[in-house]
Amino acid sequence: MTPEELSHALHTALTAAINDGALPLPLDQLPESIHVERPRQREHGDWATNIAMQLAKKAGMAPRQFAEVLAQRLGQASGVARVDIAGPGFLNIVLDKAAAGELARSIVQAGSGYGRSTARAGRSINLEFVSANPTGPIHIGGTRWAAVGDSLARILSATGADVTREYYFNDHGAQIDRFARSLLAAARGQAVPEDGYGGQYIHDIAAAVLRLAEAEGVDTTALGDADAQEFFRARGVDLMFEEIKESLHNFGVEFDVFFHENHLYETGQVERAIARLRELGHIFESEGATWLRTTDFGDDKDRVVLKSDGDAAYIAGDIAYYLDKRERGADEVVMMLGADHHGYIGRLMAVCAAFGDTPHKNLEVLIGQMVNLVKDGEPLRMSKRAGTVVTLEDLVEIVGVDAARYSLARSSVDQSIDIDLDVLAKASNENPVFYVQYAHARTANVARNAEAAGVRRDDAFDPSTLDHATETELLGRLTEFPRIVEQAAQLREQHRVARYAEALAGAYHKWYGECRVTPLSGESVTDQHRTRLWLNDATGQVLRNALDLLGVSAPERM
């Protein structure tokens, strides 16, 4: 019996009690679904709910009295062995062995669909992440967003949402000019400009631009400084961005939209967005500049959108970009920004409200904290290629894609994390990604051994034989997966899936040490062996589903 099935049984029991007058409560007071959860102490039962305490006051009854009426009816439901009342009105529910074990077959039959739902069907979510400036390789902070953002996109999609993965291509502004000057200086053999970019990658791209110039028949030495800088800017940015795309592709991250910041200015969208806000009465003029009255929406001060010289302020692009996403059909706009952007939240939410939208609903801003890499007990700070910060390629070269993605996704984004590269390189249980992947490989190995021993899944499925304590624990873990996926989607917390996978792997390893799927030499194959194979294969399926949500492979041999 799944949590959804138990919730339905509770709803049915409540409805029956209301209809026969045992509970003086209007039917419209019942929630659509009734929350059940695993008790912290397993001896308290398989599932627990506080629904009696939630509804008792509305019925004019003491919570325990309400619980007694509900327990009597729920105890008659198929698959429920016993219902106990604890404290002021908690219901502790014990399933019969067959009902609990039936989950194994349900999971195998559901396959990759187990854990997925339609909870967000019809909702369009624009998820913007990474969006690193095209002035250098993706640093470790951007790499964290790549792992986290792609995992969140997978999780939201698994709950029915229509997710657009978007990369905001910052090709407008001073940083691009500094990048172009750096390339030109490298091509001319000059020192890095005072405010420029260094590192081997600058020399590599400058050399590539020179090769393009030769192929195009352009003598860059004959160009004036302004023309030469523009030549290196246009081609250098394209080369850098193609390299960024390739790095993300190799990291298993694909984007649906690459949105160019310049597009907002070239198409007049910035002016149109400001005009819309002016029509809504939120724009005013002062000191020769044009302002957005963000203090009306909780910001700490009003913001300049057009400077006194007529140039657009930085927030002008943000205003136009948000409006563009909403006009493209996004019900929810989710932006993933670095730790240094925390101060932007207030003004962005004010922009959202100024357009008549609901902050934290139509617009969400997730802030990611720092990542510290440790190798040989010392902080790793320098990149072999970038010369400054550690890059995506550096991390992948050391530990591989799976370990890199998993380690970056298994922690809450609002926490700084320390990643020990030596641990991630180990094939041992202290390496969390190895621990989970090895559990999956073990399920595949058990299945191969079972096939060789003549143990096959067939109609001889007897869930009542799954009565060992480790089987009860394992089934309990498997039952939780759909709830974990929903929580991860609702809270935007992909790390819940990773931590769940580790807990499931632990329960499986314990079960593997206690229960046999294949008979010992001289023993016959029994229904218990066949049923345990269902449980083994169900565990493998859920581990695959969880790892897939994290963008991590599920090897069958290790």
Coordinates of C-alpha atoms in Angstrom, one line a residue:
M1 CA 0.0 0.0 0.0
T2 CA 1.4 3.3 -1.1
P3 CA 1.0 6.6 0.9
E4 CA -1.4 7.8 -1.8
E5 CA -3.5 4.6 -1.4
L6 CA -3.5 5.0 2.4
S7 CA -4.4 8.6 2.1
H8 CA -7.4 7.6 0.0
A9 CA -8.4 4.9 2.5
L10 CA -8.3 7.6 5.3
H11 CA -10.5 9.9 3.1
T12 CA -12.9 7.1 2.5
A13 CA -13.1 6.2 6.2
L14 CA -13.7 9.9 7.1
T15 CA -16.4 10.2 4.5
A16 CA -18.2 7.1 5.7
A17 CA -18.1 8.3 9.3
I18 CA -19.5 11.7 8.3
N19 CA -22.3 10.1 6.2
D20 CA -23.4 7.8 9.0
G21 CA -23.4 10.7 11.5
A22 CA -20.5 9.4 13.7
L23 CA -18.5 12.6 12.9
P24 CA -20.5 15.9 12.9
L25 CA -18.5 17.5 10.2
P26 CA -19.5 18.9 6.8
L27 CA -17.9 17.0 3.9
D28 CA -16.6 20.2 2.4
Q29 CA -14.3 20.5 5.4
L30 CA -12.3 17.5 4.4
P31 CA -9.0 18.1 2.7
E32 CA -8.5 16.7 -0.8
S33 CA -5.7 14.5 0.4
I34 CA -4.7 13.4 3.9
H35 CA -1.0 13.6 4.8
V36 CA 0.7 10.5 6.2
E37 CA 4.3 10.2 7.2
R38 CA 6.7 7.6 8.5
P39 CA 7.0 7.6 12.3
R40 CA 10.4 8.4 13.6
Q41 CA 10.3 5.2 15.7
R42 CA 9.3 2.2 13.6
E43 CA 7.7 0.4 16.5
H44 CA 5.0 3.0 16.3
G45 CA 3.8 1.6 13.0
D46 CA 4.3 1.9 9.3
W47 CA 2.5 5.3 8.9
A48 CA 1.1 8.0 11.1
T49 CA -1.3 11.0 10.7
N50 CA -2.5 13.8 12.8
I51 CA -5.7 14.4 10.8
A52 CA -7.9 13.8 13.8
M53 CA -6.2 16.6 15.6
Q54 CA -6.6 18.9 12.6
L55 CA -10.4 18.3 12.2
A56 CA -11.6 17.6 15.8
K57 CA -12.3 21.2 16.7
K58 CA -14.3 21.7 13.5
A59 CA -16.4 18.7 14.5
G60 CA -16.8 20.0 18.1
M61 CA -15.0 16.9 19.5
A62 CA -12.0 16.1 21.5
P63 CA -9.1 15.0 19.2
R64 CA -8.8 11.6 20.9
Q65 CA -12.5 11.0 20.6
F66 CA -12.4 11.9 16.9
A67 CA -9.4 9.6 16.4
E68 CA -11.3 6.7 18.0
V69 CA -14.1 7.0 15.5
L70 CA -11.7 7.2 12.6
A71 CA -9.5 4.4 13.8
Q72 CA -12.5 2.0 14.0
R73 CA -13.4 2.6 10.4
L74 CA -9.9 2.7 9.0
G75 CA -9.1 -0.6 10.8
Q76 CA -11.6 -2.3 8.5
A77 CA -9.8 -1.1 5.3
S78 CA -8.1 -3.7 3.1
G79 CA -4.4 -3.9 3.9
V80 CA -4.6 -2.3 7.3
A81 CA -3.7 -4.6 10.1
R82 CA -4.1 -2.3 13.1
V83 CA -4.6 1.3 14.0
D84 CA -3.4 2.6 17.4
I85 CA -4.1 6.0 19.0
A86 CA -1.2 7.8 20.6
G87 CA -1.0 10.9 22.7
P88 CA -3.8 13.5 22.2
G89 CA -5.0 11.9 18.9
F90 CA -2.2 10.7 16.6
L91 CA -3.1 7.7 14.5
N92 CA -0.3 5.1 14.1
I93 CA -1.2 2.7 11.3
V94 CA 0.3 -0.8 10.8
L95 CA -0.2 -2.5 7.4
D96 CA -0.5 -6.2 7.0
K97 CA 2.6 -7.8 5.5
A98 CA 0.9 -8.5 2.1
A99 CA -0.2 -4.9 1.7
A100 CA 3.3 -3.6 2.5
G101 CA 5.1 -6.1 0.3
E102 CA 2.8 -5.5 -2.7
L103 CA 4.7 -2.3 -3.2
A104 CA 7.6 -4.2 -4.7
R105 CA 5.6 -5.5 -7.6
S106 CA 4.0 -2.0 -8.1
I107 CA 7.3 -0.4 -8.4
V108 CA 8.7 -2.9 -10.9
Q109 CA 5.5 -2.5 -13.0
A110 CA 5.7 1.3 -12.8
G111 CA 9.3 1.3 -13.9
S112 CA 10.8 4.7 -14.6
G113 CA 7.3 6.2 -13.8
Y114 CA 7.6 5.4 -10.1
G115 CA 8.0 8.7 -8.2
R116 CA 6.6 10.8 -11.1
S117 CA 3.4 12.7 -10.8
T118 CA 1.1 15.2 -12.5
A119 CA 1.1 17.6 -9.6
R120 CA 2.4 20.5 -11.7
A121 CA 0.7 19.6 -15.0
G122 CA -0.2 22.7 -16.9
R123 CA 2.4 24.9 -15.2
S124 CA 5.2 26.5 -17.2
I125 CA 8.4 27.2 -15.3
N126 CA 11.3 29.1 -16.7
L127 CA 14.4 28.0 -14.9
E128 CA 17.4 30.2 -15.5
F129 CA 20.8 28.9 -14.2
V130 CA 24.5 29.2 -14.7
S131 CA 24.4 32.3 -17.0
A132 CA 28.1 32.8 -16.5
N133 CA 29.6 35.8 -18.4
P134 CA 31.2 34.7 -21.7
T135 CA 34.5 36.1 -20.6
G136 CA 36.1 32.9 -19.3
P137 CA 35.5 29.2 -18.4
I138 CA 32.7 28.3 -16.0
H139 CA 34.1 28.6 -12.4
I140 CA 33.2 26.2 -9.6
G141 CA 30.3 28.4 -8.4
G142 CA 28.8 28.2 -11.9
T143 CA 29.5 24.5 -11.9
R144 CA 27.4 24.1 -8.8
W145 CA 24.5 25.9 -10.5
A146 CA 24.9 23.6 -13.5
A147 CA 24.5 20.5 -11.3
V148 CA 21.8 21.9 -9.1
G149 CA 19.8 23.7 -11.9
D150 CA 19.7 20.6 -14.2
S151 CA 18.6 18.4 -11.2
L152 CA 15.8 20.8 -10.3
A153 CA 14.7 20.9 -13.9
R154 CA 14.5 17.1 -13.9
I155 CA 12.6 17.0 -10.6
L156 CA 10.1 19.7 -11.7
S157 CA 9.5 17.9 -15.0
A158 CA 9.0 14.7 -13.0
T159 CA 6.1 16.3 -11.2
G160 CA 4.4 17.4 -14.5
A161 CA 5.8 20.9 -15.0
D162 CA 6.7 22.2 -18.4
V163 CA 10.3 23.4 -17.7
T164 CA 12.3 25.6 -19.9
R165 CA 16.0 25.6 -19.1
E166 CA 17.4 29.0 -19.9
Y167 CA 20.9 30.5 -20.1
Y168 CA 21.2 34.3 -20.0
F169 CA 24.0 35.2 -22.3
N170 CA 25.6 38.5 -20.9
D171 CA 26.9 39.9 -24.1
H172 CA 26.2 43.6 -23.2
G173 CA 28.3 45.7 -20.9
A174 CA 31.7 46.6 -19.6
Q175 CA 32.9 43.1 -18.9
I176 CA 32.7 42.2 -22.6
D177 CA 34.8 45.3 -23.4
R178 CA 37.4 44.2 -20.9
F179 CA 37.4 40.7 -22.4
A180 CA 38.0 42.1 -25.9
R181 CA 40.9 44.3 -24.7
S182 CA 42.4 41.3 -23.0
L183 CA 42.2 39.2 -26.2
L184 CA 43.7 42.0 -28.3
A185 CA 46.6 42.5 -25.8
A186 CA 47.4 38.8 -25.9
A187 CA 47.4 38.8 -29.7
R188 CA 49.8 41.7 -29.7
G189 CA 52.0 40.2 -27.0
Q190 CA 51.2 42.9 -24.6
A191 CA 50.6 42.7 -20.8
V192 CA 47.2 42.0 -19.5
P193 CA 45.2 45.2 -19.2
E194 CA 44.9 46.5 -15.6
D195 CA 41.2 45.6 -15.5
G196 CA 41.4 42.7 -17.9
Y197 CA 41.3 38.9 -17.8
G198 CA 44.4 36.6 -17.5
G199 CA 45.0 32.9 -17.9
Q200 CA 46.0 30.6 -20.6
Y201 CA 42.5 30.5 -22.0
I202 CA 42.9 34.1 -23.1
H203 CA 46.0 33.3 -25.2
D204 CA 44.2 30.2 -26.6
I205 CA 41.2 32.2 -27.7
A206 CA 43.3 35.1 -29.0
A207 CA 45.2 32.6 -31.2
A208 CA 42.0 31.1 -32.4
V209 CA 40.7 34.6 -33.4
L210 CA 43.9 35.2 -35.3
R211 CA 43.4 31.9 -37.2
L212 CA 39.9 33.1 -38.1
A213 CA 41.2 36.4 -39.3
E214 CA 43.7 34.6 -41.5
A215 CA 40.9 32.5 -43.0
E216 CA 38.8 35.6 -43.5
G217 CA 41.6 37.5 -45.1
V218 CA 41.7 40.1 -42.4
D219 CA 45.0 41.7 -41.3
T220 CA 44.3 42.6 -37.7
T221 CA 47.6 44.5 -37.5
A222 CA 46.3 46.9 -40.1
L223 CA 43.2 47.7 -38.1
G224 CA 42.9 50.6 -35.8
D225 CA 42.5 49.9 -32.1
A226 CA 38.7 50.4 -32.1
D227 CA 38.2 48.1 -35.1
A228 CA 40.6 45.6 -33.9
Q229 CA 39.0 45.4 -30.5
E230 CA 35.5 45.0 -32.1
F231 CA 36.9 42.2 -34.3
F232 CA 38.3 40.3 -31.3
R233 CA 35.2 41.0 -29.3
A234 CA 32.7 39.6 -31.8
R235 CA 34.7 36.5 -32.6
G236 CA 36.2 36.0 -29.1
V237 CA 32.8 36.0 -27.4
D238 CA 31.4 33.5 -29.9
L239 CA 34.4 31.2 -29.4
M240 CA 34.2 31.5 -25.6
F241 CA 30.5 30.8 -25.6
E242 CA 30.8 27.8 -27.8
E243 CA 33.4 26.5 -25.4
I244 CA 31.0 27.1 -22.5
K245 CA 28.3 25.2 -24.3
E246 CA 30.6 22.3 -25.0
S247 CA 31.6 22.2 -21.3
L248 CA 28.0 22.1 -20.2
H249 CA 27.1 19.5 -22.8
N250 CA 30.0 17.3 -21.6
F251 CA 28.7 17.8 -18.0
G252 CA 25.3 16.4 -19.1
V253 CA 23.5 19.8 -19.0
E254 CA 21.5 21.0 -22.0
F255 CA 19.6 24.3 -22.4
D256 CA 16.4 24.9 -24.3
V257 CA 17.1 28.7 -24.6
F258 CA 20.2 30.8 -24.8
F259 CA 19.0 34.3 -24.4
H260 CA 21.2 37.1 -25.5
E261 CA 21.2 40.2 -23.3
N262 CA 21.9 42.4 -26.4
H263 CA 18.6 41.2 -27.8
L264 CA 16.8 43.3 -25.2
Y265 CA 18.5 46.4 -26.3
E266 CA 18.5 45.8 -30.1
T267 CA 14.8 45.1 -30.2
G268 CA 13.7 47.9 -28.0
Q269 CA 12.4 45.6 -25.3
V270 CA 14.0 47.7 -22.6
E271 CA 12.2 50.9 -23.7
R272 CA 8.9 48.9 -24.1
A273 CA 9.2 47.5 -20.5
I274 CA 9.9 50.9 -19.1
A275 CA 6.9 52.3 -21.0
R276 CA 4.7 49.6 -19.6
L277 CA 5.7 50.5 -16.0
R278 CA 5.1 54.2 -16.8
E279 CA 1.6 53.3 -17.9
L280 CA 1.1 51.5 -14.6
G281 CA 2.2 54.7 -12.8
H282 CA 5.5 53.4 -11.3
I283 CA 8.0 55.5 -13.3
F284 CA 9.0 59.0 -12.3
E285 CA 11.7 61.6 -13.3
S286 CA 14.1 63.1 -10.9
E287 CA 17.6 64.7 -11.1
G288 CA 17.5 64.3 -14.9
A289 CA 17.2 60.5 -14.6
T290 CA 14.3 58.1 -15.0
W291 CA 13.4 56.1 -11.8
L292 CA 11.3 53.0 -10.9
R293 CA 9.4 53.6 -7.6
T294 CA 10.4 50.2 -6.1
T295 CA 9.9 51.4 -2.5
D296 CA 6.2 51.0 -3.1
F297 CA 6.9 47.3 -3.3
G298 CA 9.2 46.8 -0.4
D299 CA 12.6 47.7 -1.8
D300 CA 14.9 49.8 0.4
K301 CA 15.2 52.6 -2.2
D302 CA 13.9 53.6 -5.6
R303 CA 16.0 52.5 -8.6
V304 CA 17.4 54.5 -11.5
V305 CA 16.4 52.8 -14.8
L306 CA 17.7 55.4 -17.2
K307 CA 20.7 57.5 -16.2
S308 CA 20.8 61.2 -16.8
D309 CA 23.0 60.6 -19.9
G310 CA 20.3 58.4 -21.4
D311 CA 22.1 55.1 -20.9
A312 CA 20.1 52.3 -19.4
A313 CA 21.0 51.3 -15.8
Y314 CA 21.7 47.6 -15.1
I315 CA 18.2 47.0 -13.7
A316 CA 16.7 48.1 -17.0
G317 CA 17.8 44.9 -18.6
D318 CA 16.4 42.9 -15.6
I319 CA 13.1 44.6 -16.0
A320 CA 12.8 43.8 -19.7
Y321 CA 14.1 40.3 -19.3
Y322 CA 11.5 39.4 -16.6
L323 CA 8.7 40.8 -18.7
D324 CA 10.0 38.9 -21.7
K325 CA 9.9 35.6 -19.8
R326 CA 6.3 36.2 -18.6
E327 CA 5.2 37.1 -22.1
R328 CA 6.8 33.9 -23.5
G329 CA 4.3 32.0 -21.3
A330 CA 6.2 31.3 -18.0
D331 CA 3.8 31.0 -15.1
E332 CA 6.8 30.9 -12.7
V333 CA 10.2 32.5 -13.3
V334 CA 13.0 31.0 -11.2
M335 CA 16.4 32.7 -11.2
M336 CA 19.5 31.0 -9.7
L337 CA 22.1 33.6 -8.7
G338 CA 25.4 33.6 -6.9
A339 CA 26.0 34.5 -3.3
D340 CA 27.1 38.0 -4.3
H341 CA 23.7 38.7 -5.7
H342 CA 21.8 38.5 -2.4
G343 CA 21.1 42.2 -2.4
Y344 CA 19.3 41.9 -5.8
I345 CA 16.4 40.0 -4.3
G346 CA 14.5 43.0 -3.0
R347 CA 14.6 45.0 -6.2
L348 CA 13.8 42.0 -8.4
M349 CA 10.7 41.2 -6.3
A350 CA 9.7 44.9 -6.6
V351 CA 10.0 44.6 -10.3
C352 CA 7.7 41.5 -10.2
A353 CA 5.1 43.3 -8.1
A354 CA 5.3 46.5 -10.2
F355 CA 4.1 44.4 -13.2
G356 CA 1.2 43.2 -11.1
D357 CA 2.6 39.8 -10.4
T358 CA 3.1 38.0 -7.0
P359 CA 6.6 38.0 -5.6
H360 CA 7.9 34.6 -4.6
K361 CA 5.2 32.9 -6.7
N362 CA 5.6 34.3 -10.2
L363 CA 9.2 35.1 -9.4
E364 CA 11.6 33.1 -7.3
V365 CA 15.3 33.9 -6.7
L366 CA 17.5 31.1 -5.4
I367 CA 20.9 32.2 -4.0
G368 CA 23.8 29.7 -4.1
Q369 CA 26.6 29.8 -1.6
M370 CA 30.3 29.2 -2.1
V371 CA 32.1 25.9 -2.9
N372 CA 35.5 25.1 -1.4
L373 CA 37.5 22.3 -3.0
V374 CA 40.1 20.5 -0.9
K375 CA 42.9 18.2 -2.2
D376 CA 45.6 16.6 -0.1
G377 CA 44.2 18.4 2.9
E378 CA 44.7 21.9 1.3
P379 CA 42.3 24.3 -0.4
L380 CA 42.5 24.0 -4.2
R381 CA 42.3 27.6 -5.6
M382 CA 44.2 27.8 -8.9
S383 CA 43.1 26.5 -12.3
K384 CA 45.7 25.1 -14.6
R385 CA 44.0 26.9 -17.5
A386 CA 42.1 29.8 -16.1
G387 CA 45.0 30.8 -13.9
T388 CA 42.6 32.2 -11.2
V389 CA 39.6 30.2 -10.1
V390 CA 38.9 26.4 -10.4
T391 CA 36.8 25.6 -13.4
L392 CA 34.2 23.0 -14.4
E393 CA 36.8 21.2 -16.5
D394 CA 39.3 21.1 -13.5
L395 CA 36.7 19.4 -11.3
V396 CA 35.6 16.9 -13.9
E397 CA 39.2 16.0 -14.8
I398 CA 39.9 15.2 -11.1
V399 CA 36.8 13.2 -10.1
G400 CA 34.6 12.6 -13.3
V401 CA 31.2 13.9 -14.2
D402 CA 29.1 11.7 -11.9
A403 CA 31.1 12.4 -8.8
A404 CA 31.2 16.1 -9.6
R405 CA 27.5 16.4 -10.3
Y406 CA 26.4 14.3 -7.3
S407 CA 28.7 16.1 -4.8
L408 CA 27.5 19.5 -5.9
A409 CA 23.8 18.5 -5.8
R410 CA 23.7 16.7 -2.5
S411 CA 23.8 19.8 -0.3
S412 CA 21.3 22.6 0.2
V413 CA 22.2 25.6 -2.1
D414 CA 22.0 28.0 0.9
Q415 CA 25.0 26.3 2.5
S416 CA 28.6 26.7 1.7
I417 CA 30.2 23.3 1.0
D418 CA 33.6 21.8 1.3
I419 CA 34.3 19.0 -1.2
D420 CA 37.2 16.7 -0.5
L421 CA 38.4 15.6 -3.9
D422 CA 40.5 12.8 -2.5
V423 CA 37.3 11.3 -1.0
L424 CA 35.4 11.6 -4.3
A425 CA 38.2 9.8 -6.1
K426 CA 37.9 6.7 -3.9
A427 CA 35.9 3.6 -4.7
S428 CA 34.7 3.3 -1.0
N429 CA 31.6 3.7 1.1
E430 CA 32.9 7.1 2.3
N431 CA 32.4 8.4 -1.2
P432 CA 28.6 9.0 -1.3
V433 CA 28.2 8.7 -5.1
F434 CA 30.1 5.4 -5.1
Y435 CA 27.9 4.2 -2.2
V436 CA 24.7 4.8 -4.1
Q437 CA 26.0 3.6 -7.5
Y438 CA 27.4 0.5 -5.9
A439 CA 24.0 -0.3 -4.4
H440 CA 22.5 -0.1 -7.8
A441 CA 25.3 -2.3 -9.3
R442 CA 24.7 -4.8 -6.6
T443 CA 20.9 -5.0 -7.4
A444 CA 21.9 -5.8 -11.0
N445 CA 24.4 -8.4 -9.9
V446 CA 21.8 -10.1 -7.7
A447 CA 19.4 -10.2 -10.6
R448 CA 22.1 -11.8 -12.8
N449 CA 22.9 -14.4 -10.1
A450 CA 19.2 -15.1 -9.7
E451 CA 18.7 -15.7 -13.4
A452 CA 21.6 -18.2 -13.3
A453 CA 20.1 -20.0 -10.3
G454 CA 16.7 -20.2 -11.9
V455 CA 15.0 -17.6 -9.7
R456 CA 12.6 -15.6 -11.9
R457 CA 9.9 -13.1 -11.3
D458 CA 6.6 -14.8 -12.2
D459 CA 3.1 -15.1 -10.9
A460 CA 4.4 -16.8 -7.8
F461 CA 4.5 -13.5 -5.9
D462 CA 3.7 -13.7 -2.2
P463 CA 4.3 -10.4 -0.5
S464 CA 3.5 -11.9 2.9
T465 CA 6.9 -13.6 2.8
L466 CA 8.7 -10.3 3.0
D467 CA 8.6 -10.5 6.8
H468 CA 12.2 -9.9 7.8
A469 CA 12.9 -6.7 9.7
T470 CA 15.3 -5.4 7.0
E471 CA 12.6 -6.0 4.4
T472 CA 10.1 -3.9 6.4
E473 CA 12.7 -1.2 6.6
L474 CA 13.6 -1.4 2.9
L475 CA 9.9 -1.3 1.8
G476 CA 9.4 1.7 4.0
R477 CA 12.2 3.5 2.3
L478 CA 10.9 2.6 -1.2
T479 CA 7.4 3.9 -0.2
E480 CA 8.9 7.3 0.6
F481 CA 10.3 8.1 -2.9
P482 CA 7.2 9.8 -4.4
R483 CA 6.9 12.0 -1.4
I484 CA 10.6 12.9 -1.5
V485 CA 10.3 13.9 -5.2
E486 CA 7.3 16.1 -4.5
Q487 CA 9.0 17.8 -1.5
A488 CA 12.1 18.4 -3.6
A489 CA 10.0 20.1 -6.3
Q490 CA 7.9 22.1 -3.9
L491 CA 10.9 23.4 -1.8
R492 CA 13.4 23.6 -4.7
E493 CA 15.7 21.3 -2.7
Q494 CA 17.3 18.8 -5.1
H495 CA 19.5 17.5 -2.2
R496 CA 16.6 15.7 -0.7
V497 CA 16.7 13.2 -3.6
A498 CA 20.4 12.6 -3.1
R499 CA 20.1 12.1 0.7
Y500 CA 17.2 9.8 0.1
A501 CA 19.2 7.7 -2.4
E502 CA 21.9 7.3 0.3
A503 CA 19.4 6.2 2.9
L504 CA 17.9 3.8 0.4
A505 CA 21.3 2.4 -0.5
G506 CA 22.0 1.9 3.2
A507 CA 18.8 0.0 3.8
Y508 CA 19.5 -2.2 0.7
H509 CA 23.0 -3.0 1.8
K510 CA 21.7 -4.1 5.2
W511 CA 19.0 -6.2 3.6
Y512 CA 21.5 -7.8 1.2
G513 CA 23.5 -8.9 4.2
E514 CA 20.5 -10.6 5.9
C515 CA 18.3 -12.0 3.1
R516 CA 19.0 -14.3 0.2
V517 CA 17.4 -14.0 -3.2
T518 CA 19.2 -17.2 -4.5
P519 CA 18.9 -20.5 -2.6
L520 CA 21.9 -22.1 -1.0
S521 CA 23.4 -25.2 -2.6
G522 CA 21.0 -28.0 -2.4
E523 CA 17.9 -25.9 -1.6
S524 CA 15.0 -25.5 -3.9
V525 CA 13.7 -22.2 -5.3
T526 CA 10.7 -21.0 -3.2
D527 CA 8.1 -18.2 -3.6
Q528 CA 10.1 -16.3 -1.0
H529 CA 13.1 -16.3 -3.3
R530 CA 11.0 -15.1 -6.2
T531 CA 9.3 -12.4 -4.1
R532 CA 12.6 -11.2 -2.8
L533 CA 13.8 -10.8 -6.4
W534 CA 10.9 -8.4 -7.0
L535 CA 12.1 -6.4 -3.9
N536 CA 15.6 -6.4 -5.2
D537 CA 14.6 -5.3 -8.7
A538 CA 12.2 -2.6 -7.2
T539 CA 15.1 -1.2 -5.2
G540 CA 17.3 -1.1 -8.3
Q541 CA 14.5 0.7 -10.2
V542 CA 14.1 3.4 -7.5
L543 CA 17.9 3.9 -7.3
R544 CA 17.9 4.4 -11.1
N545 CA 15.0 6.8 -10.9
A546 CA 16.7 8.9 -8.1
L547 CA 20.1 9.0 -9.8
D548 CA 18.4 10.0 -13.1
L549 CA 16.8 13.0 -11.3
L550 CA 20.3 14.0 -10.3
G551 CA 21.8 13.5 -13.8
V552 CA 24.0 10.7 -12.5
S553 CA 24.5 7.3 -14.2
A554 CA 23.4 4.0 -12.6
P555 CA 26.1 1.5 -13.6
E556 CA 25.2 -2.2 -13.6
R557 CA 28.8 -3.3 -12.9
M558 CA 31.4 -1.7 -10.7

